[in-house]
């Protein structure tokens, strides 16, 4: 159970009793006190040394802060005079905001005359930055602001003197602290809570009051009450009875006063809330500025700040209804027109429109809640024509004339190039206004539009893949059929055949052939040359062929020469 | 032996010197300069900044008119990304100006800028250089049909459905929650191919000064009411422009959207802000080409030149940055173009070996100097544009078709002639006219 957790935590904390780091000792001792551990933390010898050196002259304000707090939390004796001297010299060395804030904390724990350090509070407050005229903070954000504020508050309480902070400054510091509600880390959350506590606790010099709207901004017949919550920074109702009045209710843009001095009664929605019936004052629809004051009927009102003249904004809503809606389709060529009466919320479908038509829409907006026909002007009165298939839409503004009747004209011929071609279209009326409680989006017409213009060609977006291209190769030239080639091949071979046949007929012979070296060489060489030509045709390059040809050619020439010489010798015999 | 020793030492030294360069290169992408309107913004937007830090970015905070702001040191930019959370600033401090910002973008830096109902001139200048226009001072995006009931009364805190976001998971993430927005509207030019409307209003939204009646046509109406616009420049630098600073605030991140019909839904602002920031600062949707290989089919390495009508294979290695790591990117519609002034072949690449995508095709029969071009541009991804030049030669004299049937007659006549000469040599040399003598 809880006790077991506590003892476990206490043991864990006690384990750091002999740490060499001042910050750890401070954290451990303060945790022991906060947890309510049965035994106060006992410092080890090393730790005691560290603490002693932390309180000696020459240490920084941070060390002094940790050391003094450790001594206080462990119930040890504190040499206030020595610490004070050390503190003064530390401030002289480092007088940054954070250092001074820590110094205030230290001084609040000392006995004796701390007025010198108290005087520094005023210097520090002057260095605060104003943001947006609404918030005040110190450079360094939440941590520095919290340290300075809590330190100054505890020092002022210790010295028995007031904080040199005005009521307005207190309100601005409080606004800053509340703006940091979304702080994420545990350390920041602790600083925020400590800061808030310094402004709400019993010792707080000021109690900033938060006066805010608890009900919705909009007030209407169904929720006629304005509910205001008056709470302190922590969200708790203030002690004692409060008298809350609406000092004035003024119409926002004009400045006309609706009522003054309206008293608010306690509301039972939550503690600290007060209500007043705004609708009972019969306000016209619009924005109103309320000025609220919350006075305490008890004696603590001197401490309250930020509770007078608080300005809040509310708006009074009105319910709207559409009357007299009529759609005229005018044929600009033939000159005739056809009027369709439209009733909200029905859709008139089946309209067939052509490009030469003109559309005219008239309607009025009236207050649904009032008996007489009170016309309203709304901020948004748009007519939307949408192409059902592609989803594209064009929006036009309907203008009101001097009688507060809205008129809208659409010349289809002029707008034809903006529309996406023929097809089914829907016509919608959109009405809205900050003070209208029921914004209207009324699909009042469905029509079939017939445009002579075709839809614009869809452009290729750079994000789409482009069409594939396959290269068209050149067709090879037509070749004659194989049969033709074969026939001609045979024809080309025929001369050789004819040669051989005729030679045979003529009685050609090679009877003078004799096997001599030169004859064999010559004929072989000649055959080799032709064989070389065949090889050249099949595979070889010119260069290789030339080389071989040179060799064989020379050989064949020599053989041929000697052969011819031999034959010549024979015939001359 | 000594040489080996020195070699090893040099290698170690080289590694030691190069290591910080690599480390620097990894960290180098994530330096962000944050320009704030005032110091309070750092705390009212703490959730956004802590999200950036969780994602590894190092933030440097400066108030927008701080005179000590510099973008360059020794001629190099010292930040990779700039966030401007200062809608009303009229002039930046230090050496910063709209021109310096655009120079930063030209060098590849990314911008995330927020405007507001009142926007300073320097931000308007940056917007117009980026292709958007910010609406006039005092205007808000108004939507009477989709507003948060916690607004200031004029229906200026509008709710936009997740459907109104640009259709790209890389840019906006996958959230489906409604988005809360309070600020001015942006005008974008639909004919600008680099600009995208990241978040628009619904059909019922429009921008106008809420306290003035509508006398002329509002600058943006319906779905053209752009709330967050984005630009991806031709050098792949990204700019995101939001019309609302509150969109990124802790209050909006933690808000519950009250659409008026009673049900409270958490807002999707945080998810969108995170996705948008990661996209803008080049952590998502970033592609890079690691290598290109091309060769004849069947070969391993690129030849000196190609010949017409050859089968060629082309592979490209594309990597995408996912969660800080480069992983293979496998698109199904990346196309290769084989271009000689005009594309001759355009082929879609498919996944080939392990991490590569590629295609095979036949080189056209027109010779010349060609380029293998890959131009890949998709919404939300950086542009890929590579070009490799190769030459395609015509057929050599010995590469034509041979032994064609139609040529057989010529072969026959040539070879029969050779045969004839060979035989004729015999007959001519050794013929004896004995029968002639007999008749005589």
mmCIF file of N, CA and C in Angstrom, chain B residues 354-412:
data_model
loop_
_atom_site.group_PDB
_atom_site.id
_atom_site.type_symbol
_atom_site.label_atom_id
_atom_site.label_comp_id
_atom_site.label_asym_id
_atom_site.label_seq_id
_atom_site.Cartn_x
_atom_site.Cartn_y
_atom_site.Cartn_z
ATOM 1 N N UNK B 354 17.820 -7.023 -57.301
ATOM 2 C CA UNK B 354 17.535 -6.626 -55.912
ATOM 3 C C UNK B 354 17.090 -5.180 -55.685
ATOM 4 N N UNK B 355 17.957 -4.214 -55.829
ATOM 5 C CA UNK B 355 17.548 -2.870 -55.462
ATOM 6 C C UNK B 355 17.397 -1.946 -56.649
ATOM 7 N N UNK B 356 17.568 -2.489 -57.839
ATOM 8 C CA UNK B 356 17.563 -1.588 -58.989
ATOM 9 C C UNK B 356 16.238 -1.675 -59.724
ATOM 10 N N UNK B 357 15.921 -0.604 -60.406
ATOM 11 C CA UNK B 357 14.815 -0.710 -61.342
ATOM 12 C C UNK B 357 15.366 -0.396 -62.718
ATOM 13 N N UNK B 358 14.856 -1.060 -63.711
ATOM 14 C CA UNK B 358 15.416 -0.840 -65.035
ATOM 15 C C UNK B 358 14.518 -1.358 -66.122
ATOM 16 N N UNK B 359 15.013 -1.258 -67.333
ATOM 17 C CA UNK B 359 14.251 -1.713 -68.474
ATOM 18 C C UNK B 359 15.203 -2.089 -69.594
ATOM 19 N N UNK B 360 14.676 -2.802 -70.585
ATOM 20 C CA UNK B 360 15.464 -3.221 -71.746
ATOM 21 C C UNK B 360 14.726 -2.793 -72.990
ATOM 22 N N UNK B 361 15.444 -2.300 -73.970
ATOM 23 C CA UNK B 361 14.762 -1.926 -75.198
ATOM 24 C C UNK B 361 15.749 -1.994 -76.346
ATOM 25 N N UNK B 362 15.212 -1.830 -77.553
ATOM 26 C CA UNK B 362 16.055 -1.899 -78.738
ATOM 27 C C UNK B 362 16.376 -0.481 -79.180
ATOM 28 N N UNK B 363 17.657 -0.234 -79.423
ATOM 29 C CA UNK B 363 18.063 1.109 -79.825
ATOM 30 C C UNK B 363 17.493 1.402 -81.215
ATOM 31 N N UNK B 364 16.983 2.598 -81.441
ATOM 32 C CA UNK B 364 16.402 2.925 -82.742
ATOM 33 C C UNK B 364 17.440 2.807 -83.852
ATOM 34 N N UNK B 365 16.942 2.775 -85.094
ATOM 35 C CA UNK B 365 17.860 2.620 -86.213
ATOM 36 C C UNK B 365 18.331 3.963 -86.746
ATOM 37 N N UNK B 366 18.220 4.999 -85.911
ATOM 38 C CA UNK B 366 18.742 6.306 -86.296
ATOM 39 C C UNK B 366 19.973 6.545 -85.454
ATOM 40 N N UNK B 367 21.102 6.846 -86.085
ATOM 41 C CA UNK B 367 22.309 7.007 -85.271
ATOM 42 C C UNK B 367 22.441 8.461 -84.812
ATOM 43 N N UNK B 368 23.272 8.668 -83.813
ATOM 44 C CA UNK B 368 23.465 10.025 -83.316
ATOM 45 C C UNK B 368 23.926 9.979 -81.875
ATOM 46 N N UNK B 369 23.869 11.135 -81.228
ATOM 47 C CA UNK B 369 24.250 11.209 -79.823
ATOM 48 C C UNK B 369 22.953 11.245 -79.020
ATOM 49 N N UNK B 370 22.774 10.260 -78.156
ATOM 50 C CA UNK B 370 21.541 10.138 -77.391
ATOM 51 C C UNK B 370 21.821 10.364 -75.914
ATOM 52 N N UNK B 371 20.718 10.554 -75.159
ATOM 53 C CA UNK B 371 20.853 10.645 -73.705
ATOM 54 C C UNK B 371 19.830 9.725 -73.068
ATOM 55 N N UNK B 372 20.285 9.015 -72.041
ATOM 56 C CA UNK B 372 19.343 8.256 -71.223
ATOM 57 C C UNK B 372 18.804 9.253 -70.195
ATOM 58 N N UNK B 373 17.534 9.607 -70.300
ATOM 59 C CA UNK B 373 17.004 10.607 -69.368
ATOM 60 C C UNK B 373 15.977 9.976 -68.455
ATOM 61 N N UNK B 374 16.127 10.248 -67.148
ATOM 62 C CA UNK B 374 15.084 9.852 -66.210
ATOM 63 C C UNK B 374 14.595 11.128 -65.543
ATOM 64 N N UNK B 375 13.359 11.502 -65.802
ATOM 65 C CA UNK B 375 12.754 12.670 -65.158
ATOM 66 C C UNK B 375 11.564 12.177 -64.381
ATOM 67 N N UNK B 376 11.689 12.192 -63.074
ATOM 68 C CA UNK B 376 10.619 11.633 -62.254
ATOM 69 C C UNK B 376 10.137 12.719 -61.301
ATOM 70 N N UNK B 377 8.871 13.063 -61.404
ATOM 71 C CA UNK B 377 8.351 14.147 -60.590
ATOM 72 C C UNK B 377 6.977 13.737 -60.096
ATOM 73 N N UNK B 378 6.869 13.529 -58.800
ATOM 74 C CA UNK B 378 5.584 13.154 -58.237
ATOM 75 C C UNK B 378 5.305 14.048 -57.044
ATOM 76 N N UNK B 379 4.018 14.197 -56.739
ATOM 77 C CA UNK B 379 3.602 15.086 -55.655
ATOM 78 C C UNK B 379 4.215 14.650 -54.335
ATOM 79 N N UNK B 380 4.951 15.541 -53.700
ATOM 80 C CA UNK B 380 5.515 15.223 -52.403
ATOM 81 C C UNK B 380 6.922 14.666 -52.450
ATOM 82 N N UNK B 381 7.415 14.298 -53.627
ATOM 83 C CA UNK B 381 8.761 13.752 -53.717
ATOM 84 C C UNK B 381 9.675 14.762 -54.389
ATOM 85 N N UNK B 382 10.953 14.676 -54.070
ATOM 86 C CA UNK B 382 11.882 15.563 -54.764
ATOM 87 C C UNK B 382 12.020 15.086 -56.211
ATOM 88 N N UNK B 383 12.416 16.031 -57.040
ATOM 89 C CA UNK B 383 12.508 15.729 -58.460
ATOM 90 C C UNK B 383 13.767 14.932 -58.747
ATOM 91 N N UNK B 384 13.617 13.923 -59.608
ATOM 92 C CA UNK B 384 14.810 13.220 -60.064
ATOM 93 C C UNK B 384 15.019 13.595 -61.512
ATOM 94 N N UNK B 385 16.206 14.009 -61.835
ATOM 95 C CA UNK B 385 16.474 14.380 -63.215
ATOM 96 C C UNK B 385 17.902 13.989 -63.515
ATOM 97 N N UNK B 386 18.079 12.885 -64.222
ATOM 98 C CA UNK B 386 19.442 12.465 -64.566
ATOM 99 C C UNK B 386 19.529 12.299 -66.062
ATOM 100 N N UNK B 387 20.746 12.430 -66.557
ATOM 101 C CA UNK B 387 20.933 12.350 -67.997
ATOM 102 C C UNK B 387 22.307 11.769 -68.259
ATOM 103 N N UNK B 388 22.384 10.680 -69.010
ATOM 104 C CA UNK B 388 23.664 10.056 -69.341
ATOM 105 C C UNK B 388 23.787 10.046 -70.850
ATOM 106 N N UNK B 389 24.909 10.559 -71.344
ATOM 107 C CA UNK B 389 25.050 10.682 -72.799
ATOM 108 C C UNK B 389 25.777 9.479 -73.371
ATOM 109 N N UNK B 390 25.265 8.933 -74.446
ATOM 110 C CA UNK B 390 25.937 7.844 -75.143
ATOM 111 C C UNK B 390 25.879 8.143 -76.628
ATOM 112 N N UNK B 391 26.816 7.553 -77.361
ATOM 113 C CA UNK B 391 26.761 7.742 -78.811
ATOM 114 C C UNK B 391 26.306 6.444 -79.445
ATOM 115 N N UNK B 392 25.501 6.568 -80.468
ATOM 116 C CA UNK B 392 24.996 5.414 -81.203
ATOM 117 C C UNK B 392 25.511 5.522 -82.615
ATOM 118 N N UNK B 393 26.330 4.546 -82.993
ATOM 119 C CA UNK B 393 26.940 4.603 -84.319
ATOM 120 C C UNK B 393 26.138 3.797 -85.315
ATOM 121 N N UNK B 394 26.250 4.144 -86.578
ATOM 122 C CA UNK B 394 25.595 3.311 -87.589
ATOM 123 C C UNK B 394 26.386 2.022 -87.774
ATOM 124 N N UNK B 395 25.845 1.100 -88.588
ATOM 125 C CA UNK B 395 26.509 -0.186 -88.796
ATOM 126 C C UNK B 395 27.833 0.015 -89.523
ATOM 127 N N UNK B 396 28.840 -0.745 -89.095
ATOM 128 C CA UNK B 396 30.130 -0.697 -89.803
ATOM 129 C C UNK B 396 29.976 -1.423 -91.113
ATOM 130 N N UNK B 397 30.982 -1.272 -91.963
ATOM 131 C CA UNK B 397 30.854 -1.871 -93.291
ATOM 132 C C UNK B 397 30.727 -3.377 -93.193
ATOM 133 N N UNK B 398 31.236 -3.952 -92.131
ATOM 134 C CA UNK B 398 31.192 -5.404 -92.060
ATOM 135 C C UNK B 398 30.101 -5.907 -91.105
ATOM 136 N N UNK B 399 29.106 -5.021 -90.749
ATOM 137 C CA UNK B 399 28.054 -5.466 -89.842
ATOM 138 C C UNK B 399 26.730 -5.649 -90.559
ATOM 139 N N UNK B 400 26.736 -5.481 -91.879
ATOM 140 C CA UNK B 400 25.479 -5.614 -92.594
ATOM 141 C C UNK B 400 25.138 -7.070 -92.767
ATOM 142 N N UNK B 401 23.940 -7.329 -93.210
ATOM 143 C CA UNK B 401 23.494 -8.698 -93.405
ATOM 144 C C UNK B 401 24.219 -9.297 -94.594
ATOM 145 N N UNK B 402 24.595 -10.528 -94.486
ATOM 146 C CA UNK B 402 25.344 -11.187 -95.556
ATOM 147 C C UNK B 402 24.614 -12.435 -96.004
ATOM 148 N N UNK B 403 25.083 -12.947 -97.126
ATOM 149 C CA UNK B 403 24.561 -14.224 -97.652
ATOM 150 C C UNK B 403 23.055 -14.140 -97.836
ATOM 151 N N UNK B 404 22.634 -13.027 -98.412
ATOM 152 C CA UNK B 404 21.209 -12.839 -98.666
ATOM 153 C C UNK B 404 20.827 -13.675 -99.874
ATOM 154 N N UNK B 405 19.668 -14.293 -99.830
ATOM 155 C CA UNK B 405 19.239 -15.186 -100.916
ATOM 156 C C UNK B 405 19.191 -14.436 -102.237
ATOM 157 N N UNK B 406 18.734 -13.161 -102.196
ATOM 158 C CA UNK B 406 18.659 -12.405 -103.469
ATOM 159 C C UNK B 406 20.014 -12.174 -104.091
ATOM 160 N N UNK B 407 21.093 -12.416 -103.345
ATOM 161 C CA UNK B 407 22.438 -12.176 -103.885
ATOM 162 C C UNK B 407 23.050 -13.437 -104.455
ATOM 163 N N UNK B 408 22.358 -14.559 -104.290
ATOM 164 C CA UNK B 408 22.933 -15.826 -104.793
ATOM 165 C C UNK B 408 23.317 -15.761 -106.268
ATOM 166 N N UNK B 409 22.541 -15.129 -107.112
ATOM 167 C CA UNK B 409 22.970 -15.049 -108.529
ATOM 168 C C UNK B 409 24.362 -14.431 -108.665
ATOM 169 N N UNK B 410 24.621 -13.372 -107.869
ATOM 170 C CA UNK B 410 25.930 -12.710 -107.969
ATOM 171 C C UNK B 410 27.038 -13.616 -107.473
ATOM 172 N N UNK B 411 26.764 -14.310 -106.333
ATOM 173 C CA UNK B 411 27.773 -15.243 -105.847
ATOM 174 C C UNK B 411 28.047 -16.300 -106.912
ATOM 175 N N UNK B 412 26.939 -16.810 -107.466
ATOM 176 C CA UNK B 412 27.072 -17.884 -108.461
ATOM 177 C C UNK B 412 27.898 -17.396 -109.638
#
